[in-house]
PDB file of N, CA and C in Angstrom:
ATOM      1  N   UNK A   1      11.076  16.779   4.310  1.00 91.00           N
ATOM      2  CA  UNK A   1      10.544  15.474   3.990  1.00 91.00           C
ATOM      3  C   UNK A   1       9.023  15.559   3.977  1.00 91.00           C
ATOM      4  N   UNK A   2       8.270  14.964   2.870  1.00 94.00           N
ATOM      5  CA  UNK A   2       7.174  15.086   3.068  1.00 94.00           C
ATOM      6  C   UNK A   2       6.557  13.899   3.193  1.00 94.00           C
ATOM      7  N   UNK A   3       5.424  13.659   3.565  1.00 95.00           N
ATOM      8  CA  UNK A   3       4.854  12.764   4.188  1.00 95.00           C
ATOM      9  C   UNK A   3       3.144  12.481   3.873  1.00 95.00           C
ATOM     10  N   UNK A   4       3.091  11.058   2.993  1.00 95.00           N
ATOM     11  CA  UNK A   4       1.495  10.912   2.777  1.00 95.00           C
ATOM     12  C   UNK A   4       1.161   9.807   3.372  1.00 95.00           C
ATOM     13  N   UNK A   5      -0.088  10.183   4.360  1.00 96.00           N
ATOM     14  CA  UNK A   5      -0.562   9.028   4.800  1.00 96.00           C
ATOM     15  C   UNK A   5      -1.384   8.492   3.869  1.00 96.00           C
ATOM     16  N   UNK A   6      -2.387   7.078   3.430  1.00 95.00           N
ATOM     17  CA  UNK A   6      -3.216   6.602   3.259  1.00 95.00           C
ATOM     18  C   UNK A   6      -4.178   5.209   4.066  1.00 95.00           C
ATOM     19  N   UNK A   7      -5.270   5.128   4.111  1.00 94.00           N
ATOM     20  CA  UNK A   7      -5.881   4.454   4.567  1.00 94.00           C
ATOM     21  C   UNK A   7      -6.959   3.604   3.960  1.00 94.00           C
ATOM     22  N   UNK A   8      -6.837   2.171   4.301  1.00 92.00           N
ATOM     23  CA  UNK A   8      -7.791   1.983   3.071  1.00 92.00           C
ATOM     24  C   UNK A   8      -9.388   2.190   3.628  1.00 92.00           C
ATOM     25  N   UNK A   9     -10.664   1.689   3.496  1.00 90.00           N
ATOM     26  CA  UNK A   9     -11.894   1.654   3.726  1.00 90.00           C
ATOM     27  C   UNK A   9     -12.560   1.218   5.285  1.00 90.00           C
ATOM     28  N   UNK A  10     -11.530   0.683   5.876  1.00 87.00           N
ATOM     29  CA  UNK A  10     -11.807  -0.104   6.756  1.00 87.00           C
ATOM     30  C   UNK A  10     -10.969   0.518   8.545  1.00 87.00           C
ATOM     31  N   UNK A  11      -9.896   1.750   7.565  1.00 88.00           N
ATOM     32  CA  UNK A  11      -9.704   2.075   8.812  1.00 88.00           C
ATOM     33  C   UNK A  11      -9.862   3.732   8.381  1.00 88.00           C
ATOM     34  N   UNK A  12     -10.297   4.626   9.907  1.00 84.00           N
ATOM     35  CA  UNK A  12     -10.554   5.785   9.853  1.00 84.00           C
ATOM     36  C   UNK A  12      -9.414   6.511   9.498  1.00 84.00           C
ATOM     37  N   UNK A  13      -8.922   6.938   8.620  1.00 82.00           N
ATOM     38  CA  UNK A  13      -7.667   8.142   8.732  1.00 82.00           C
ATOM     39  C   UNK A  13      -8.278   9.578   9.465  1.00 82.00           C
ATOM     40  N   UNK A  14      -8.082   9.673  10.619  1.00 88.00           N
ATOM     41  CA  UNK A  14      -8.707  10.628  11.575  1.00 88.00           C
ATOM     42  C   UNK A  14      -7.415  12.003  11.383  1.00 88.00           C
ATOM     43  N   UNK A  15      -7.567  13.166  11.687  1.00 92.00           N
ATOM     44  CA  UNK A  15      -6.622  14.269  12.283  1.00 92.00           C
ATOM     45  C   UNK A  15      -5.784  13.715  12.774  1.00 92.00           C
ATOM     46  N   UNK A  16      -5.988  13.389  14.100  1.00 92.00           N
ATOM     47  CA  UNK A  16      -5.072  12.914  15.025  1.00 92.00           C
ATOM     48  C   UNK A  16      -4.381  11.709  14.720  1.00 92.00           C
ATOM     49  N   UNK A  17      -4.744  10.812  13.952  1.00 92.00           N
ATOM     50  CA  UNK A  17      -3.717   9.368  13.845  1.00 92.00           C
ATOM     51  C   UNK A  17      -2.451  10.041  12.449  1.00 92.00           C
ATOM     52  N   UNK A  18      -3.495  11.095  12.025  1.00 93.00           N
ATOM     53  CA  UNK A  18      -2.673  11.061  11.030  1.00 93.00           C
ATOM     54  C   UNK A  18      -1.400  12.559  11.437  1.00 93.00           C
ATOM     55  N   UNK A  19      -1.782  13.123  12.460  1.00 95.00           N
ATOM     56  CA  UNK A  19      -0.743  14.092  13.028  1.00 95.00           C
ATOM     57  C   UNK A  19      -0.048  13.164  14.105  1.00 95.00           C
ATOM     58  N   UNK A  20      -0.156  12.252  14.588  1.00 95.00           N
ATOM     59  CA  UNK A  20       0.766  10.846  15.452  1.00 95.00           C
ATOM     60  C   UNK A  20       1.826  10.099  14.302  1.00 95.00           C
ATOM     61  N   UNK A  21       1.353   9.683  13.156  1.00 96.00           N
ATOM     62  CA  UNK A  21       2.074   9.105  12.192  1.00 96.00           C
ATOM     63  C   UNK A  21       2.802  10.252  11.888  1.00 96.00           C
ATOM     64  N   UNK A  22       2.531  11.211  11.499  1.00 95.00           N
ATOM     65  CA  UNK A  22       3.526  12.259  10.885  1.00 95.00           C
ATOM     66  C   UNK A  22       4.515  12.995  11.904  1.00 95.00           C
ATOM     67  N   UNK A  23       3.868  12.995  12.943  1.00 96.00           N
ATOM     68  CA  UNK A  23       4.964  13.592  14.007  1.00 96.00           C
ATOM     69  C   UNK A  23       6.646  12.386  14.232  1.00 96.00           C
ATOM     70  N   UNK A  24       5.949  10.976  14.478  1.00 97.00           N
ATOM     71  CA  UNK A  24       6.265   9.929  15.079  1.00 97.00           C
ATOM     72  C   UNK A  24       7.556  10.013  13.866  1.00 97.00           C
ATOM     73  N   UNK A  25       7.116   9.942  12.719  1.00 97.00           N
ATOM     74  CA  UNK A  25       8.112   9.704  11.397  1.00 97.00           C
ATOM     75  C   UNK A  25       9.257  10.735  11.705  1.00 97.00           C
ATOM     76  N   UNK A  26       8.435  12.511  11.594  1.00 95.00           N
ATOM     77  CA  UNK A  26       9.519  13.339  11.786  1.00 95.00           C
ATOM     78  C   UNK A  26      10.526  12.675  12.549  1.00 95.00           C
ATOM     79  N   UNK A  27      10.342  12.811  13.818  1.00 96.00           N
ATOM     80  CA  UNK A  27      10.976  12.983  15.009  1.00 96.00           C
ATOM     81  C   UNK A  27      12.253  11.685  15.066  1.00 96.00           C
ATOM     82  N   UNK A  28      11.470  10.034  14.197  1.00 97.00           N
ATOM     83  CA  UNK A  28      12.144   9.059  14.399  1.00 97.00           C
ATOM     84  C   UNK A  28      13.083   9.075  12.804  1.00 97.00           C
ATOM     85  N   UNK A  29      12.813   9.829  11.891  1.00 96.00           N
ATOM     86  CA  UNK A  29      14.119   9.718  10.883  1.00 96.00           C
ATOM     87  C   UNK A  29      14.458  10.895  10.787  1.00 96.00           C
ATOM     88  N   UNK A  30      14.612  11.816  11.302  1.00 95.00           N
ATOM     89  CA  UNK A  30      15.173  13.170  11.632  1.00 95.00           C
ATOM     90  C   UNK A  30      16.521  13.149  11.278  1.00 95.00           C
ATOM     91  N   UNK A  31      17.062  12.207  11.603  1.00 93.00           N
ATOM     92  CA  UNK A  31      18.671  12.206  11.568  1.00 93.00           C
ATOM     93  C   UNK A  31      19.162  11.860   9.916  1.00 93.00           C
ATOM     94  N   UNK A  32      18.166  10.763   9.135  1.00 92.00           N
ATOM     95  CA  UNK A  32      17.996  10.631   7.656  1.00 92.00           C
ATOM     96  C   UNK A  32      17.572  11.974   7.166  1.00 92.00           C
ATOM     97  N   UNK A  33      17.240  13.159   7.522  1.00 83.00           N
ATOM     98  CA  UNK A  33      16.360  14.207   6.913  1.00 83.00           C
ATOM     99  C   UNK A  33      17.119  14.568   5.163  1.00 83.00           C
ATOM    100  N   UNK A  34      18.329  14.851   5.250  1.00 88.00           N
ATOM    101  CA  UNK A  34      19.289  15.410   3.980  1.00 88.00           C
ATOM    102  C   UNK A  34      19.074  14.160   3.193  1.00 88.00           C
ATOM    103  N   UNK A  35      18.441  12.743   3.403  1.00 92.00           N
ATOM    104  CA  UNK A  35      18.628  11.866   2.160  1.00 92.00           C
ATOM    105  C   UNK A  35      17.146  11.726   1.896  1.00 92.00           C
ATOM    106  N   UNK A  36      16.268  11.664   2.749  1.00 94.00           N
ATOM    107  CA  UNK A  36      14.729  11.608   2.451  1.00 94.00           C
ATOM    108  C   UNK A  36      13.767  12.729   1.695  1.00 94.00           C
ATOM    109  N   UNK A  37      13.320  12.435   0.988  1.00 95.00           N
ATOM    110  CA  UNK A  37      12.431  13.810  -0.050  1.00 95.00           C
ATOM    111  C   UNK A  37      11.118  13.258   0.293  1.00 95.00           C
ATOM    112  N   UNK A  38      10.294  12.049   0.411  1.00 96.00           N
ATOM    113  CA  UNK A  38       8.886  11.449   0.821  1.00 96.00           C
ATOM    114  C   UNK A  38       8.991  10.400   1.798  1.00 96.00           C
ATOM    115  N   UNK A  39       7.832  10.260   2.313  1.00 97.00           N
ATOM    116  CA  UNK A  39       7.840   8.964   3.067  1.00 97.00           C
ATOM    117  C   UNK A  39       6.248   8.632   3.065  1.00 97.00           C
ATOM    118  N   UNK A  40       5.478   7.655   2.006  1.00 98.00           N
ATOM    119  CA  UNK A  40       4.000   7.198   2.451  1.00 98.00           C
ATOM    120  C   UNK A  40       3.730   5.952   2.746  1.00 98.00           C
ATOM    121  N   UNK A  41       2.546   6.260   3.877  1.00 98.00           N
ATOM    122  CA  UNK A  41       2.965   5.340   4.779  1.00 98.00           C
ATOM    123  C   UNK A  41       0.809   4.637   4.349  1.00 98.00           C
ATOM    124  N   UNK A  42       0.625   3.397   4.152  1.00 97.00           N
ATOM    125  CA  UNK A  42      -0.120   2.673   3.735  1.00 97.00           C
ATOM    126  C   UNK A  42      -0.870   1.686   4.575  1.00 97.00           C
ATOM    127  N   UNK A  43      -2.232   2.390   5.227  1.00 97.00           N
ATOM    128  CA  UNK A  43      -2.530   1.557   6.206  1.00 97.00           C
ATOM    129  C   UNK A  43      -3.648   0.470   5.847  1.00 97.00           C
ATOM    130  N   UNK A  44      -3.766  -0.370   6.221  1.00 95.00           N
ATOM    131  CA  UNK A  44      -4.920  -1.642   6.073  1.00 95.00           C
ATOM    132  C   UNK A  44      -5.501  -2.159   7.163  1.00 95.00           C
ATOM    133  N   UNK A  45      -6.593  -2.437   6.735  1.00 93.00           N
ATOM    134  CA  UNK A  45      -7.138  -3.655   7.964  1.00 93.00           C
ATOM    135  C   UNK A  45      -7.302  -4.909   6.998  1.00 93.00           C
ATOM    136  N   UNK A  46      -6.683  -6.096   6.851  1.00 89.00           N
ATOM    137  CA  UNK A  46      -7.184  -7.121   5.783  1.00 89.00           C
ATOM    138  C   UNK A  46      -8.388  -7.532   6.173  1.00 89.00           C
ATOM    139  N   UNK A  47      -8.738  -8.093   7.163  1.00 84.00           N
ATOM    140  CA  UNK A  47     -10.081  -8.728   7.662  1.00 84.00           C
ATOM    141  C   UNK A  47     -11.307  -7.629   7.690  1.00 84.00           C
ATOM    142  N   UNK A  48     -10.731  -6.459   7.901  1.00 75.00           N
ATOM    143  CA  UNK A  48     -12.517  -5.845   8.213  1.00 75.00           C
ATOM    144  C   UNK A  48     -12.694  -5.939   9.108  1.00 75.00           C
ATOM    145  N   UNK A  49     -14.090  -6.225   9.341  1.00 74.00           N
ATOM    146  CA  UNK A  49     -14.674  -6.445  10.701  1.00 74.00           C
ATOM    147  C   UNK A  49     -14.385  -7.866  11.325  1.00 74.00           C
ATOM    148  N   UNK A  50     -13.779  -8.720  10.510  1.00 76.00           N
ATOM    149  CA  UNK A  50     -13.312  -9.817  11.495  1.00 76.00           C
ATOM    150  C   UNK A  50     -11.898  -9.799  12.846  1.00 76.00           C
ATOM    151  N   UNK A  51     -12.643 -10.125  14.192  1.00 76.00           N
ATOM    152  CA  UNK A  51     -11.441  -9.867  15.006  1.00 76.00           C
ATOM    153  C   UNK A  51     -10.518 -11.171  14.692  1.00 76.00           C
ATOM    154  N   UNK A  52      -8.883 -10.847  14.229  1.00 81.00           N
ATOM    155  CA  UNK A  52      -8.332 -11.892  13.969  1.00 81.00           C
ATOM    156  C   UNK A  52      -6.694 -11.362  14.160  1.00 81.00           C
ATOM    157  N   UNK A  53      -6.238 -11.691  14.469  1.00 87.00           N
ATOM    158  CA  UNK A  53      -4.786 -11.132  14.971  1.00 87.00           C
ATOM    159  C   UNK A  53      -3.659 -10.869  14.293  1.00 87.00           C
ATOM    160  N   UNK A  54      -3.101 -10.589  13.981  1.00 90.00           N
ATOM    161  CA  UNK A  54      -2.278  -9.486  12.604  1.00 90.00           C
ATOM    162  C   UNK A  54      -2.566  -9.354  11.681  1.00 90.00           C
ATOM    163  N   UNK A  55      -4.004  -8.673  11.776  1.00 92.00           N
ATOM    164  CA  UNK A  55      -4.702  -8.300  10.580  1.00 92.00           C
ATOM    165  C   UNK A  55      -4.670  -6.451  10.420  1.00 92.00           C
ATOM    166  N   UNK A  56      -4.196  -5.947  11.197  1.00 94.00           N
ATOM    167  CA  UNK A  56      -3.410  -4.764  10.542  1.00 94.00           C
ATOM    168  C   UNK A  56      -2.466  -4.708   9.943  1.00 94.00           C
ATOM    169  N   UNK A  57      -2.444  -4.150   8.896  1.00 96.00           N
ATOM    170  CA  UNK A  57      -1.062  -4.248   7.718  1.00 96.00           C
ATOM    171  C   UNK A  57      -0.399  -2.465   7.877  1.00 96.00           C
ATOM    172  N   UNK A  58       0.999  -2.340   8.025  1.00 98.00           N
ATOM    173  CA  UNK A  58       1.659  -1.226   7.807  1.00 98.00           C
ATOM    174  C   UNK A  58       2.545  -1.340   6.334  1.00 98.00           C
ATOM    175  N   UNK A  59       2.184  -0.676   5.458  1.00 98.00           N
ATOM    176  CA  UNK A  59       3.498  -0.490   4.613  1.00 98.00           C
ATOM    177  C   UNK A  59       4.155   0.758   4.302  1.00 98.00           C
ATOM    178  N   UNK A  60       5.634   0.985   4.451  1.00 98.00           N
ATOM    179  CA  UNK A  60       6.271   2.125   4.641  1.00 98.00           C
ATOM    180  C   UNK A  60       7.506   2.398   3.330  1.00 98.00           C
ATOM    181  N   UNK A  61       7.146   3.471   2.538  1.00 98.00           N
ATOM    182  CA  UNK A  61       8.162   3.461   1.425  1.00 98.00           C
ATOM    183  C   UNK A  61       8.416   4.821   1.197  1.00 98.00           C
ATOM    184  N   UNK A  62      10.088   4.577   1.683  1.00 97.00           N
ATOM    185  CA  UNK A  62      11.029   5.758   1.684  1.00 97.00           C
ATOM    186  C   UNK A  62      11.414   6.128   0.553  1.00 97.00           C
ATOM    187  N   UNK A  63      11.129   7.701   0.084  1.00 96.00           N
ATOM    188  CA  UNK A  63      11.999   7.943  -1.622  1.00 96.00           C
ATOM    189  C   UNK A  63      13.460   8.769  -1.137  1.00 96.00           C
ATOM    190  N   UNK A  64      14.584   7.824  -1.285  1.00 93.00           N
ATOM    191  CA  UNK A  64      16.001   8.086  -0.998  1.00 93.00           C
ATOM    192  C   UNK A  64      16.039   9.197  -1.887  1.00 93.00           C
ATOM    193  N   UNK A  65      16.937  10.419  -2.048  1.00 92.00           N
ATOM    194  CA  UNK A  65      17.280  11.212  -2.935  1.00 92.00           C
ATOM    195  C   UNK A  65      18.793  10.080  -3.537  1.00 92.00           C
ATOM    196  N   UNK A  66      18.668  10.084  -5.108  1.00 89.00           N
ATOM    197  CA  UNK A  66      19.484   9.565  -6.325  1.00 89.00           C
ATOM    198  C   UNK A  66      19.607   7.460  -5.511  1.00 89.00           C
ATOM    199  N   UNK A  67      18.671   7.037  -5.129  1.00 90.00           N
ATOM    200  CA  UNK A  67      18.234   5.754  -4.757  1.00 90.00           C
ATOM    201  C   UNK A  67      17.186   5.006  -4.658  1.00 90.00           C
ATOM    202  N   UNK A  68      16.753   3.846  -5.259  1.00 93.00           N
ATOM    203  CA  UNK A  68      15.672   3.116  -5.528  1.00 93.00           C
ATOM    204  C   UNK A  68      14.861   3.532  -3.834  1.00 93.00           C
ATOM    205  N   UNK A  69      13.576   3.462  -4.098  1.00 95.00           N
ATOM    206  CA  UNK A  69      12.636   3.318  -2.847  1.00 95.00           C
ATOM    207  C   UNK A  69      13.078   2.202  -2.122  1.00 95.00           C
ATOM    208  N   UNK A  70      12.745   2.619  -0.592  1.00 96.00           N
ATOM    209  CA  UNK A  70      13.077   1.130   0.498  1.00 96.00           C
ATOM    210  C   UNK A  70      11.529   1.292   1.170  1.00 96.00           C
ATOM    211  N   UNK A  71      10.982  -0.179   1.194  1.00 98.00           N
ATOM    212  CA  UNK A  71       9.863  -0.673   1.219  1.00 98.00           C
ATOM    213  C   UNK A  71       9.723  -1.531   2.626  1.00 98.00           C
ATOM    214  N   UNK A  72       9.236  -1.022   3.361  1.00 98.00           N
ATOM    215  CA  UNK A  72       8.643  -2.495   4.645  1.00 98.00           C
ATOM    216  C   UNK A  72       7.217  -2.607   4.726  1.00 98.00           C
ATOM    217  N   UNK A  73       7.334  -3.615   5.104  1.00 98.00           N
ATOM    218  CA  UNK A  73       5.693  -4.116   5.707  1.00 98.00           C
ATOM    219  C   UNK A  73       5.715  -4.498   7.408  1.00 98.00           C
ATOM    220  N   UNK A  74       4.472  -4.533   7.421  1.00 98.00           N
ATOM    221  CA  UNK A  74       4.437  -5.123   9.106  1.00 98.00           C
ATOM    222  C   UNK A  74       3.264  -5.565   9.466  1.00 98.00           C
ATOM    223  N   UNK A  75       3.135  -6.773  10.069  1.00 97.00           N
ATOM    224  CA  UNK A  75       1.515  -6.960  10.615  1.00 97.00           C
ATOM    225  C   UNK A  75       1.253  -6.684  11.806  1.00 97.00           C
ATOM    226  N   UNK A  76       0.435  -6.515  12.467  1.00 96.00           N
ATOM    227  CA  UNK A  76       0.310  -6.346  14.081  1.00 96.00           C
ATOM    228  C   UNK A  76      -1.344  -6.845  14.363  1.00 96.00           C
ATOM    229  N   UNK A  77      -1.478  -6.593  15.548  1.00 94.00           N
ATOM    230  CA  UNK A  77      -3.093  -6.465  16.162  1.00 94.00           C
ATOM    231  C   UNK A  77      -3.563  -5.137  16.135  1.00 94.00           C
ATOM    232  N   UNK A  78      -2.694  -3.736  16.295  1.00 93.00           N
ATOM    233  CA  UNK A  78      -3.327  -2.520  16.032  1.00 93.00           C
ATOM    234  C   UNK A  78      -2.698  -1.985  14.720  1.00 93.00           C
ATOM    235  N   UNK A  79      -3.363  -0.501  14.607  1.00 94.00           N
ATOM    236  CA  UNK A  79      -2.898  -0.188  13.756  1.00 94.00           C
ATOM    237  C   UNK A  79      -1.361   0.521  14.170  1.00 94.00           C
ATOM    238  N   UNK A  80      -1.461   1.058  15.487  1.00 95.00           N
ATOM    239  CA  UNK A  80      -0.189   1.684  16.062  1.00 95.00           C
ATOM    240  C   UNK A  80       0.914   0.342  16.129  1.00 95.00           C
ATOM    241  N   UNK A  81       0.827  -0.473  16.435  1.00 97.00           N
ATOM    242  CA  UNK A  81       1.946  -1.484  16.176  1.00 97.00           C
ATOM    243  C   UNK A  81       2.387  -1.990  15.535  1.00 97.00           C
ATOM    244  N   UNK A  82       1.626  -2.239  14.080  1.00 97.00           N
ATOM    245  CA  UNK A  82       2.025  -2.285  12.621  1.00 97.00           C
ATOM    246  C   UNK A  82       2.679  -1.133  12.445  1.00 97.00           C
ATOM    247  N   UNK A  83       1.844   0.121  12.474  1.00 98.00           N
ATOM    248  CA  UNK A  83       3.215   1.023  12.427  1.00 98.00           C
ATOM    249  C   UNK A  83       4.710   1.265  12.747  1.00 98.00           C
ATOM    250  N   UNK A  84       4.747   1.371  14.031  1.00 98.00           N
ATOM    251  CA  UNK A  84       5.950   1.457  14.602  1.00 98.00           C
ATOM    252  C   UNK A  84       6.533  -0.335  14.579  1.00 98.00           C
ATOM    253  N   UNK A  85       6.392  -1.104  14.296  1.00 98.00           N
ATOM    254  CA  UNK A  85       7.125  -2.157  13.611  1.00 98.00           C
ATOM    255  C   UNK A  85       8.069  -1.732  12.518  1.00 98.00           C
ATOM    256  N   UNK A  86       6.686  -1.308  11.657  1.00 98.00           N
ATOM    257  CA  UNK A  86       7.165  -1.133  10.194  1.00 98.00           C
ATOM    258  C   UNK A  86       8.155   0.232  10.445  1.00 98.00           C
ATOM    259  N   UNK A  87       7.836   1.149  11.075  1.00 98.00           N
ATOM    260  CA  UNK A  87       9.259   2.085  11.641  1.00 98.00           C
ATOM    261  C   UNK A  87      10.484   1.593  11.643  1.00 98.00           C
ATOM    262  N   UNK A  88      10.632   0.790  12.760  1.00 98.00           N
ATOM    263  CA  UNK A  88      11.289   0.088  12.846  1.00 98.00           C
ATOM    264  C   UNK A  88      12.430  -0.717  12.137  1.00 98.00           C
ATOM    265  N   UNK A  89      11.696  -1.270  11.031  1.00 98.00           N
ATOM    266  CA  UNK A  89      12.152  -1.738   9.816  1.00 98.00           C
ATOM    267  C   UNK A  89      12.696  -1.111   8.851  1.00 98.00           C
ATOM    268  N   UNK A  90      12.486   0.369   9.172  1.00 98.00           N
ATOM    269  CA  UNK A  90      12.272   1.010   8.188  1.00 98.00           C
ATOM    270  C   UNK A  90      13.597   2.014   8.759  1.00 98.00           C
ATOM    271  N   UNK A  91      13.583   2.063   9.555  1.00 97.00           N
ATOM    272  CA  UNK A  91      15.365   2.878  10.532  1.00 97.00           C
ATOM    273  C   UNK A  91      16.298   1.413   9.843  1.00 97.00           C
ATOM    274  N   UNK A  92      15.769   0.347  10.318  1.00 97.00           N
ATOM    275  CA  UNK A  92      17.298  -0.300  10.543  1.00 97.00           C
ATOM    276  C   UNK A  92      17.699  -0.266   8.795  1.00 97.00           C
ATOM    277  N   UNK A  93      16.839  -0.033   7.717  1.00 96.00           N
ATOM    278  CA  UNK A  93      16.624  -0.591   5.985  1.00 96.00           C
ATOM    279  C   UNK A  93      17.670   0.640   5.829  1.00 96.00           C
ATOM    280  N   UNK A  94      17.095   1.854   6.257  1.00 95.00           N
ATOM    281  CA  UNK A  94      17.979   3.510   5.950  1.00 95.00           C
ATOM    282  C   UNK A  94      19.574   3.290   6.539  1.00 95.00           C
ATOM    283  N   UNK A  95      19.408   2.171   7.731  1.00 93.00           N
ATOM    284  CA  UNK A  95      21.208   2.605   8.624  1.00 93.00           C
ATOM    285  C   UNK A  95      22.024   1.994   7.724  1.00 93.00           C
ATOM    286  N   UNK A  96      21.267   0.572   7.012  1.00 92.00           N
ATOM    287  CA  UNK A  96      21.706  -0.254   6.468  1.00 92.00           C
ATOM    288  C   UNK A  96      22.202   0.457   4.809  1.00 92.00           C
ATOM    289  N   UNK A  97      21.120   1.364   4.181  1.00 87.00           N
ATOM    290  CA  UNK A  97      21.453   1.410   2.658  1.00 87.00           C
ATOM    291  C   UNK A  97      22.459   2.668   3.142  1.00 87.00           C
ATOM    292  N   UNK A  98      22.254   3.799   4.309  1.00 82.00           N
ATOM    293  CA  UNK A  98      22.879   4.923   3.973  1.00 82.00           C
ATOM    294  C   UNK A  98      24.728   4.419   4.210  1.00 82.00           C
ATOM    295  N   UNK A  99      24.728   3.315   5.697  1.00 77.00           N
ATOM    296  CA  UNK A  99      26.020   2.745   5.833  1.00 77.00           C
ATOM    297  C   UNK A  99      26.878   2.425   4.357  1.00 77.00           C
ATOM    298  N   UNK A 100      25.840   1.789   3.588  1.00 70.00           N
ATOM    299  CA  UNK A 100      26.668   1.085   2.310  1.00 70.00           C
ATOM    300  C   UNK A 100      27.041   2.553   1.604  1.00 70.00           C
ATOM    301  N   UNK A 101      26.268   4.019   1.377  1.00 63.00           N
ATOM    302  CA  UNK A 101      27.073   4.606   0.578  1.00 63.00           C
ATOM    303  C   UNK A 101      28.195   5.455   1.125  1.00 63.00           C
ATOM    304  N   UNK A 102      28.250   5.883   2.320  1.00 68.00           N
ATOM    305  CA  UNK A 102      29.961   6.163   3.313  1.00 68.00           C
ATOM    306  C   UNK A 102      30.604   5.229   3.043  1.00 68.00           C
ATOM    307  N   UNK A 103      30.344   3.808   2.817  1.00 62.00           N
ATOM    308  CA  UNK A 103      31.750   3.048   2.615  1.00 62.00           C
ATOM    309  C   UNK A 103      32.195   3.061   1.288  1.00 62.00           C
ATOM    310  N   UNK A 104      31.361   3.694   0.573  1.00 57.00           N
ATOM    311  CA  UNK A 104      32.135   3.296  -1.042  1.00 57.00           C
ATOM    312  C   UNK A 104      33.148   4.473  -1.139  1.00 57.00           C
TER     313      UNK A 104
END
C-alpha cells in the first residue's frame, strides 16, 4: 500500500508527522492490506493563524483495488485528531464496503 501525505501552506509536513501518519495508517489498515493499492491523506489548517476550534481539516481517500475511492473528512483542534478521526472513519467505511463484497 502506498501512501501520500500532503499538506497545505499553513501546516509543516515535517519527517516525523509524516513517518507518524504513515506508520499509524500501516499498522491501523494492515488487515485491509490485499484490497488497498494507495491511501492520501490531505492535511489543512482552514483558519491559518486564527486560534479557532475545528479548524484542522483531515481528508482520507482509499484506492480499493476494482472499487470506486472511499473518502472521509474530519475536523478537530489538532492536526493529530483530525487525523485519527478521519482513521477512524475510514476503518469503519473499509469494514463496511469490504463486508458488502463477502456477502454477494
Amino acid at each position: 500500500m502506498e501512501v501520500q501525505i500532503t499538506t497545505d501552506h499553513n501546516i509543516e509536513g515535517s519527517m516525523g508527522l509524516n513517518e507518524y501518519l504513515g506508520a499509524t495508517l500501516k499498522d491501523d489498515l494492515a488487515r485491509f492490506g490485499s484490497h488497498l493499492t494507495k491511501v492520501d491523506v490531505h492535511l489543512a489548517d482552514e483558519n491559518s493563524h486564527k486560534d479557532t476550534p475545528n479548524d484542522k481539516r483531515c481528508i482520507l481517500q482509499a484506492s480499493v483495488k476494482g472499487r470506486p475511492p472511499i473518502v472521509v473528512k474530519n475536523h478537530a483542534d489538532t492536526v493529530e485528531l483530525s487525523f485519527t478521526g478521519a482513521l477512524s472513519k475510514l476503518v469503519s467505511s473499509l469494514d463496511s464496503q469490504l463486508d458488502k463484497l463477502k456477502n454477494r
